[in-house]
Coordinates of C-alpha atoms and ligand atoms in Angstrom, one line a residue:
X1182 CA 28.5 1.6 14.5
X1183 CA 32.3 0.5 13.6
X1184 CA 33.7 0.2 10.1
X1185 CA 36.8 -1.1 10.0
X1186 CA 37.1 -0.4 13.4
X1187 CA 36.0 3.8 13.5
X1188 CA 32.9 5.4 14.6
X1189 CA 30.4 6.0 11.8
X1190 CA 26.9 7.0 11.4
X1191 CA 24.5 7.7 8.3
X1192 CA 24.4 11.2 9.1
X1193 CA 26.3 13.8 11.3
X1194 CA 26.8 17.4 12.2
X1195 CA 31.2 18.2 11.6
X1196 CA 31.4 20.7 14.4
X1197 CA 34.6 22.2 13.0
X1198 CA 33.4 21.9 9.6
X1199 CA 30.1 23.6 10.7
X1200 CA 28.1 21.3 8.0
X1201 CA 25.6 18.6 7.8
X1202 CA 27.3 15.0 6.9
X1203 CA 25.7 12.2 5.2
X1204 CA 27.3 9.3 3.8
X1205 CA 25.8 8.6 0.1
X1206 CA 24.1 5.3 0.4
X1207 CA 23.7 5.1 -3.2
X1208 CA 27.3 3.8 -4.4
X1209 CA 27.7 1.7 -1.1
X1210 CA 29.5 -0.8 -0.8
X1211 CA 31.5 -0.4 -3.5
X1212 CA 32.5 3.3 -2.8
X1213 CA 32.4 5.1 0.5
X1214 CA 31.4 8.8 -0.1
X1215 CA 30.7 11.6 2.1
X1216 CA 28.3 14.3 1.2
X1217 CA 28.0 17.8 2.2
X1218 CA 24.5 19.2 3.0
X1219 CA 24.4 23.0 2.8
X1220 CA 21.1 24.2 2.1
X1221 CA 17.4 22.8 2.2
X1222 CA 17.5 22.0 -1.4
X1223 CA 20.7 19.6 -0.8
X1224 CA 18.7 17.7 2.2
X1225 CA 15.5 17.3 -0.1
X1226 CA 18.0 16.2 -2.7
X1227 CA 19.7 13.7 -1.1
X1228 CA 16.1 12.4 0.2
X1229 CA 14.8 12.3 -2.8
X1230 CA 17.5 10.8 -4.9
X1231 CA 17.9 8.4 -1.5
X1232 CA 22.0 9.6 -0.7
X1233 CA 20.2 8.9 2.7
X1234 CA 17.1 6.5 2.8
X1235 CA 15.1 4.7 5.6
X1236 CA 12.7 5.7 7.8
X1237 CA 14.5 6.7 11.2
X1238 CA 17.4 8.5 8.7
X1239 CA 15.0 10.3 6.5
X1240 CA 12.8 11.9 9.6
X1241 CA 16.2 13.0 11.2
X1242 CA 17.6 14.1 7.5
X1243 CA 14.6 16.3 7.6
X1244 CA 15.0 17.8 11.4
X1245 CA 18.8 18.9 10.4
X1246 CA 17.1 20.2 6.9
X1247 CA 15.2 22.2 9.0
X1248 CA 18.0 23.3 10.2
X1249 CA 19.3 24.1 6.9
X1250 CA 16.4 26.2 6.2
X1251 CA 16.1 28.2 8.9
X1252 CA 20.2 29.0 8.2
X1253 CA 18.7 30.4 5.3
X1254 CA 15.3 31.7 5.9
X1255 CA 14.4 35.7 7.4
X1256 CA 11.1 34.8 8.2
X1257 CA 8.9 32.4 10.5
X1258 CA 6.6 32.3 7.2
X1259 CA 9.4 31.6 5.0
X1260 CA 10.9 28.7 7.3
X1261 CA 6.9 26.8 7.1
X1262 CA 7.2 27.2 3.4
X1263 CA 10.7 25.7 3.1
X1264 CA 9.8 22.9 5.7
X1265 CA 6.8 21.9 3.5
X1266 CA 8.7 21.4 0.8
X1267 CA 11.4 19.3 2.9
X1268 CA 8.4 17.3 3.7
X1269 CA 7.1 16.6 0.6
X1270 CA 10.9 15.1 -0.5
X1271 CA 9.3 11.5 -0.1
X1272 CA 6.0 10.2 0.7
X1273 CA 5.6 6.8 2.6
X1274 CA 8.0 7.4 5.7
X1275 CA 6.3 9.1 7.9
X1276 CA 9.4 9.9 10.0
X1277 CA 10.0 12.8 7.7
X1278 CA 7.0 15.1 8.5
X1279 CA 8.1 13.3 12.5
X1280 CA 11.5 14.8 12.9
X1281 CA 10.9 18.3 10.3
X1282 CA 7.7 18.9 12.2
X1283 CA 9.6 18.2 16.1
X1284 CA 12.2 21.4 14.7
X1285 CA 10.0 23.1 13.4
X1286 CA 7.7 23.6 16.7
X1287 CA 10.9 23.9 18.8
X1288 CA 11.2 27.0 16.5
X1289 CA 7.9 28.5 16.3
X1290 CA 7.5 28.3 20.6
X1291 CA 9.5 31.6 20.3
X1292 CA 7.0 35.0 19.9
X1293 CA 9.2 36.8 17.3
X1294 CA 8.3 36.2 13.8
X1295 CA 12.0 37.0 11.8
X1296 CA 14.6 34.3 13.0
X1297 CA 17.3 35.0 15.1
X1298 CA 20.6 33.2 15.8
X1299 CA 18.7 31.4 18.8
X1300 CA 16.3 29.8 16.2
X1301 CA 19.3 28.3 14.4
X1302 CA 21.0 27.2 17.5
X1303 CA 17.8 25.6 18.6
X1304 CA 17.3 24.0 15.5
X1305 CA 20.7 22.4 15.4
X1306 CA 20.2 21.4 19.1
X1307 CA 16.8 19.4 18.7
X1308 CA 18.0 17.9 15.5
X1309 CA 21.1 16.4 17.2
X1310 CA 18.6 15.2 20.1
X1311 CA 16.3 13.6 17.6
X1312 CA 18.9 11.9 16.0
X1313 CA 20.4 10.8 19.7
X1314 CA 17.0 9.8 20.5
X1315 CA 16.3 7.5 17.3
X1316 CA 19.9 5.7 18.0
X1317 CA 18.8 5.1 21.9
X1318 CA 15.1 3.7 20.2
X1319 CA 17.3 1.5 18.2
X1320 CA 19.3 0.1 21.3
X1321 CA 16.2 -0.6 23.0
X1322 CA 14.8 -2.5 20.2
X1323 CA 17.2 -4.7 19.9
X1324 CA 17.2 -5.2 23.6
X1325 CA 13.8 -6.5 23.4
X1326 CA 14.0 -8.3 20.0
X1327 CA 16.8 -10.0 21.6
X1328 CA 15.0 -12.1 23.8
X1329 CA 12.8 -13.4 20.8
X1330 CA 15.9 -14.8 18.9
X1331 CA 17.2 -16.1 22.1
X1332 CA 14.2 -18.3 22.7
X1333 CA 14.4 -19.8 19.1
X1334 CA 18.2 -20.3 20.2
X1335 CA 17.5 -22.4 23.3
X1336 CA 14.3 -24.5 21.6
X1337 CA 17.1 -25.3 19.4
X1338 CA 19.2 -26.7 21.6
X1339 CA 21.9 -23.4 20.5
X1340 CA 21.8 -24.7 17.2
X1341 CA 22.2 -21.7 14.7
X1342 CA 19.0 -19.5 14.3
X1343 CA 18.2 -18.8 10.7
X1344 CA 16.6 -15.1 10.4
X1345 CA 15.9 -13.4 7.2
X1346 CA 15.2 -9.8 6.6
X1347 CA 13.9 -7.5 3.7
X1348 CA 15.6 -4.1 2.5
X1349 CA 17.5 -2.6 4.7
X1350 CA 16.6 -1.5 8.1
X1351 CA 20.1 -1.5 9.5
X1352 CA 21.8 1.5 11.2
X1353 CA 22.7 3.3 7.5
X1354 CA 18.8 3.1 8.0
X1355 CA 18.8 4.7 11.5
X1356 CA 21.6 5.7 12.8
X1357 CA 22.5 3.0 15.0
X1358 CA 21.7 -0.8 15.3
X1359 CA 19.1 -0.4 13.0
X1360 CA 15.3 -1.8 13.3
X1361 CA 15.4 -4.8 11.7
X1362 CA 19.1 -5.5 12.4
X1363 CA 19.4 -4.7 16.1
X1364 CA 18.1 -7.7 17.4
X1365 CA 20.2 -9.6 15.3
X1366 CA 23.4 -7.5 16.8
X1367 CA 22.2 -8.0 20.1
X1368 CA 21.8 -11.8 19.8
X1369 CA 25.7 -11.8 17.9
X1370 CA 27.3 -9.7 20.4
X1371 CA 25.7 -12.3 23.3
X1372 CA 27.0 -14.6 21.7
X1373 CA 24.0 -16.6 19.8
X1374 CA 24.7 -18.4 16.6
X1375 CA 22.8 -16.5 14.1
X1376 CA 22.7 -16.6 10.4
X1377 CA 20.5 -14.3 8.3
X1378 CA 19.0 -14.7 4.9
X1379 CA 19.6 -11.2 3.0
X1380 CA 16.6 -10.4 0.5
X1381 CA 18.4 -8.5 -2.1
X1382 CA 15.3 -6.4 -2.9
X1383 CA 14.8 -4.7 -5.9
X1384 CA 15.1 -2.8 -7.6
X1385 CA 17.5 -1.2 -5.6
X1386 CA 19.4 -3.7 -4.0
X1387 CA 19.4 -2.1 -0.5
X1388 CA 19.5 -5.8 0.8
X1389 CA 22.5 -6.7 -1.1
X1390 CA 24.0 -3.5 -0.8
X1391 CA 23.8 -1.9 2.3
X1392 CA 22.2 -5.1 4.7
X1393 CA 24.8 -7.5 3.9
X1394 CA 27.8 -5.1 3.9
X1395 CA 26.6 -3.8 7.2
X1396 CA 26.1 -7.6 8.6
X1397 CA 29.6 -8.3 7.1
X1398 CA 31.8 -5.8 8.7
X1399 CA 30.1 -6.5 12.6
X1400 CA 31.0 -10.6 11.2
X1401 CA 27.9 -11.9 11.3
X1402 CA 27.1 -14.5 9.2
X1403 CA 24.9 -14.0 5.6
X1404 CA 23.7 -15.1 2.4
X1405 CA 22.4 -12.6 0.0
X1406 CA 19.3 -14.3 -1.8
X1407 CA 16.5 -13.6 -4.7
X1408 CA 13.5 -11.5 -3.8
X1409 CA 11.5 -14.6 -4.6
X1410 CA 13.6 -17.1 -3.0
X1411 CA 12.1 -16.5 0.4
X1412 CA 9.1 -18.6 0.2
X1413 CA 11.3 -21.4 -0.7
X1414 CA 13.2 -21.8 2.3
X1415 CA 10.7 -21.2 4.4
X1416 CA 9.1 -24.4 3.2
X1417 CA 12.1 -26.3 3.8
X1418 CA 12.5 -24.9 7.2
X1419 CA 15.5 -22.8 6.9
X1420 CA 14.1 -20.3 8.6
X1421 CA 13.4 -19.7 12.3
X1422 CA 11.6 -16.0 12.5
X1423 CA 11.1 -12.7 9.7
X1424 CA 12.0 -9.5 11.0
X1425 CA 11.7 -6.3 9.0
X1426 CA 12.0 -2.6 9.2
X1427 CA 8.5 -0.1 8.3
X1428 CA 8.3 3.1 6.8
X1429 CA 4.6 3.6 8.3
X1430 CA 2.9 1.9 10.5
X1431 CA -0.8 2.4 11.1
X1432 CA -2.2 2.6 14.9
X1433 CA -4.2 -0.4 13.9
X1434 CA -1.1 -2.4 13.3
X1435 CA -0.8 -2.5 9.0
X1436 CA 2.4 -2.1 8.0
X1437 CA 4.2 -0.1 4.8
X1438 CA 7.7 -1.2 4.0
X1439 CA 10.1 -1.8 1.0
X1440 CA 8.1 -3.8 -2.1
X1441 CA 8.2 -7.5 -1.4
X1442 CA 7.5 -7.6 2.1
X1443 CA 3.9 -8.2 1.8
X1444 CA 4.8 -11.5 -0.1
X1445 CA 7.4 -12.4 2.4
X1446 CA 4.7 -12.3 5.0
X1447 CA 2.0 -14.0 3.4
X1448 CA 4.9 -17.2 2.8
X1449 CA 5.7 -16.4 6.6
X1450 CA 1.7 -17.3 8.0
X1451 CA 1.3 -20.1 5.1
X1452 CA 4.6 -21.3 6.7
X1453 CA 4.4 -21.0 10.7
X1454 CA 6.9 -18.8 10.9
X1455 CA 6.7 -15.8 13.2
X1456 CA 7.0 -12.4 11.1
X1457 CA 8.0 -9.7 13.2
X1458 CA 8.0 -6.0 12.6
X1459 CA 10.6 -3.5 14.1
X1460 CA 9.9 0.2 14.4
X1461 CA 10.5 2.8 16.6
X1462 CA 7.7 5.2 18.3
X1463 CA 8.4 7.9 15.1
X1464 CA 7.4 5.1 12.7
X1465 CA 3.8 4.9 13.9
X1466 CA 1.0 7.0 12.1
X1467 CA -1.2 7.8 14.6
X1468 CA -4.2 9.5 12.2
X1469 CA -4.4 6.3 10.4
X1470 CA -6.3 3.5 10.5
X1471 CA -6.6 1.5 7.6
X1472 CA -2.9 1.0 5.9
X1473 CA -3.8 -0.3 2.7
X1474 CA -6.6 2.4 1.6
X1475 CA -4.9 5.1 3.4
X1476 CA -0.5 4.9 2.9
X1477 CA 0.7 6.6 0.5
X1478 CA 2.6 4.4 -1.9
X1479 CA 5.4 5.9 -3.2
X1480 CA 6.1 5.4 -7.2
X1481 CA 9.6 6.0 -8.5
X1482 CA 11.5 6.6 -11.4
X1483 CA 10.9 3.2 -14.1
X1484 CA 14.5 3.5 -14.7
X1485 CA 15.4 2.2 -11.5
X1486 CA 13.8 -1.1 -12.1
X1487 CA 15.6 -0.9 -15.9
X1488 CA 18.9 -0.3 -15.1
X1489 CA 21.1 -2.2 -11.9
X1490 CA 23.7 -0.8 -10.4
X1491 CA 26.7 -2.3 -9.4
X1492 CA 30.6 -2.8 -9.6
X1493 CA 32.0 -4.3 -12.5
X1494 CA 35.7 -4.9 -10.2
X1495 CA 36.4 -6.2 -7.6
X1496 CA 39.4 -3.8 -7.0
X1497 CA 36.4 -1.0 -5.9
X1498 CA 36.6 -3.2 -2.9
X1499 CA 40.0 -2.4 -2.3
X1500 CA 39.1 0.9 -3.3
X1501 CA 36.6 1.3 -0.2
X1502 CA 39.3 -0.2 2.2
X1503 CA 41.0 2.8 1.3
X1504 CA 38.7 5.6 1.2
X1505 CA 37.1 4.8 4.4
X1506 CA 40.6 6.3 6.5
X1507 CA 40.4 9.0 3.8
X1508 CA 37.0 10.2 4.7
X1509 CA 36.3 11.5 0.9
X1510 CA 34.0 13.9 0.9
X1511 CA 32.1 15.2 -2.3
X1512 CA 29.8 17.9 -3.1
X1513 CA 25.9 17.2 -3.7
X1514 CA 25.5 17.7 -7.6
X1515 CA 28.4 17.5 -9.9
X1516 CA 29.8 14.8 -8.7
X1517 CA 31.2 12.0 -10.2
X1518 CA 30.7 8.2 -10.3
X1519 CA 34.1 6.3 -10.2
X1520 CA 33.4 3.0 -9.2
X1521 CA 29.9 2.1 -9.7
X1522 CA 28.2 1.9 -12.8
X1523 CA 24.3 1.1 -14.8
X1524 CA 24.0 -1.7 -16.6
X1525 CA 20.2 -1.6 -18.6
X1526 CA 18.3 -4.9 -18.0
X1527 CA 15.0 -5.2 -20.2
X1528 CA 14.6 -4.0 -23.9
X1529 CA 15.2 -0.7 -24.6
X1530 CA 11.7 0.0 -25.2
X1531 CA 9.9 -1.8 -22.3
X1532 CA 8.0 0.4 -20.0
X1533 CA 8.3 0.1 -16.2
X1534 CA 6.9 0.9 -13.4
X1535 CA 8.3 1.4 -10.0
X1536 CA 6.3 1.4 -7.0
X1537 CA 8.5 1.6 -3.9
X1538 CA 6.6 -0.1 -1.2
X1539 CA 3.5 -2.1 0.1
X1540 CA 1.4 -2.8 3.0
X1541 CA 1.0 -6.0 5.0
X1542 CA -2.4 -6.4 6.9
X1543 CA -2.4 -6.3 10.6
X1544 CA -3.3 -9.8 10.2
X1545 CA -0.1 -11.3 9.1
X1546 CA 1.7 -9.6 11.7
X1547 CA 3.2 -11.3 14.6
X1548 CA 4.1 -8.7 16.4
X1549 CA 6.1 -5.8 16.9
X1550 CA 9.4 -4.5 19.0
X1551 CA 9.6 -1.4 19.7
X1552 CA 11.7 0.4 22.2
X1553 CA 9.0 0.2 24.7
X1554 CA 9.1 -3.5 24.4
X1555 CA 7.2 -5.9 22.0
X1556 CA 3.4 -5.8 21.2
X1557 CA 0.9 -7.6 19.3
X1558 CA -0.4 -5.9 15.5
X1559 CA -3.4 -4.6 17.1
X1560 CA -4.6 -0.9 18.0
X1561 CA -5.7 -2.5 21.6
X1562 CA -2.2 -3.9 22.3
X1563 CA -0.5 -0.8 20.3
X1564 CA -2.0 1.5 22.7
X1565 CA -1.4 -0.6 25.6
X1566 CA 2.2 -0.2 24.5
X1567 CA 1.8 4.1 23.6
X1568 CA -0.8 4.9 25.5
X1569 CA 0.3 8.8 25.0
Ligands
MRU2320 O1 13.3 3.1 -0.1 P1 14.1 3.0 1.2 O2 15.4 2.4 1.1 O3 14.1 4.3 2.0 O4 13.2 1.9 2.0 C1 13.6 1.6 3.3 C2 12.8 0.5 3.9 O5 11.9 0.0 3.3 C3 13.1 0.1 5.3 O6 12.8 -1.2 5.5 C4 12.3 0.9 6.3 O7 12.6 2.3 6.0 C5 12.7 0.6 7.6 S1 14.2 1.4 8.1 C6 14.5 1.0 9.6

């Protein structure tokens, strides 16, 4: 997508450079960072310590740190080992094990069992198709969500449509158009009045952060809100349709995403209002059947819900208008904060807990859009939709 007018994604391989991009989502927006990856433990870093986060990113995060590994590995045995690791970086998004697994079996199709230059080559290759492949899901997405928003659009008579969205499932989420988002780019760029309610979502902000900065810079209107503020205006009918992104998405149609959404979609049905769930093919988990017994919910460091992070200046503003030409890139580990900063919330001595996501029956699902076109949350209509 375009920053400021220049061609950016969430991750990238720098041909010259011969290294693995990212851009560190965890000081956006108030710094613009770019991060080297080098080795496998620098992917499963930046997993882990979410430099890159969201489904789509994460599973093709892990195909290039496949990559990485098999740069560094002798052995076929060696390369399993590392890639179990790399999928063990986070546990809900199921696009991780997706897109290391996809590498990994391009890998293994050859006989030999040392690695050879072709390995790597055909490591780097499949992960660059993955991540092409995940971008073109995206596109179609938002094709398809499209025509949802533009039926709201005409039953309003083109009055503005009012969406709202959890987290961020944007194209920093996916490498381009996002889930969640690329319906809402889609109906902008055709021209549909379209206003979107922001859910900050806590504790790390990736709502505030990264949804509204993204929504900002392709001018489409926003309001960041309060986790809890949803329910609210859905009461007072200012607002038209949910979507949101999923990190897993069971073949019987239960959904894991950021914490909160569960809540968001229980106001939705006590509201009327259609709650719709974006996701493409990689994001389904076809073993599973029943979401809530069965997702793994991923806990988190308690700190994260003690301390907030944010920008104490608006000059870091300025700041990012500047580094974004500049391209700064920085080294995973030892580097330094400039901009951002963590301000502690609770008494010193409260305890925390952190648990990252939660799951949202089947039930409470309107549907879902997916690049093969849109489906109701059920495995009979799934499969009609994925029959293979
Ligand atoms: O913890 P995060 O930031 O990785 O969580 C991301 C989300 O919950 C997104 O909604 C989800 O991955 C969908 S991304 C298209």
């Amino acid at each position: 997508m375009k920053v400021d007018g220049k061609d950016i994604r969430p991750i990238w391989f720098d041909e010259d450079a011969k290294t693995v991009k990212i851009i560190d989502q965890r000081v956006l927006p108030h710094e613009f960072v770019i991060t080297d990856l080098k080795t496998t433990d620098d992917a499963i870093m930046a997993i882990k310590e979410m430099y890159v986060r969201g489904a789509p990113l994460i599973g093709v995060t892990g195909a290039y740190g496949v990559y990485l590994a098999a740069l560094h590995s002798e052995t076929k045995e060696e390369l399993i080992a590392e890639c179990n690791r790399l999928k063990s970086a986070r546990p809900t998004a199921v696009n991780l094990a997706w897109g290391a697994d996809r590498v990994l079996s391009e890998i293994l199709k050859s006989g030999a069992s040392e690695l050879s230059q072709k390995s790597i080559d055909t490591a780097l290759k499949e992960a660059a198709e993955i991540a092409e492949l995940e971008a073109e899901n995206c596109r179609k997405i938002g094709e398809h969500g499209l025509s949802l928003v533009e039926e709201i659009s005409s039953r309003k008579g083109g009055k503005t449509v009012n969406l709202l969205t959890h987290c961020n499932a944007g194209w920093l989420a996916c490498i381009e158009y996002g889930t969640a988002t690329a319906p809402m780019y889609a109906a902008y760029d055709n021209g549909i009045d379209i206003h979107v309610w922001v859910d900050e979502t806590r504790p790390l902000n990736q709502g505030a952060r990264l949804t509204a900065w993204e929504l900002g810079k392709h001018g489409i209107k926003h309001t960041v809100i309060t986790d809890n503020a949803g329910g609210h205006l859905m009461q007072h009918d200012m607002v038209d349709m949910v979507i949101v992104g999923t990190d897993r998405t069971t073949y019987t149609g239960d959904v894991a995403n950021k914490i909160g959404t569960y809540l968001k979609a229980l106001a939705a049905k006590d509201n009327g209002i259609p709650f719709y769930v974006a996701l493409p093919s990689s994001t389904f988990d076809w073993t599973l059947r029943n979401g809530m017994k069965d997702i793994p919910i991923e806990e988190r460091d308690p700190d994260e819900v003690r301390y907030v992070r944010g920008s104490d200046t608006t000059e870091s503003l300025d700041a990012y208008g500047q580094s974004v030409g500049a391209e700064e890139t920085r080294y995973i580990r030892g580097d330094e904060r400039v901009m951002t900063h963590n301000v502690l919330i609770p008494p010193n001595d409260s305890p925390a807990a952190n648990y990252a996501f939660d799951v949202t029956p089947a039930r409470l699902v309107t549907g879902f859009i997916t690049e093969r076109g849109i489906c109701e949350a059920t495995e009979e209509d799934i499969k009609r939709l994925f029959p293979d």
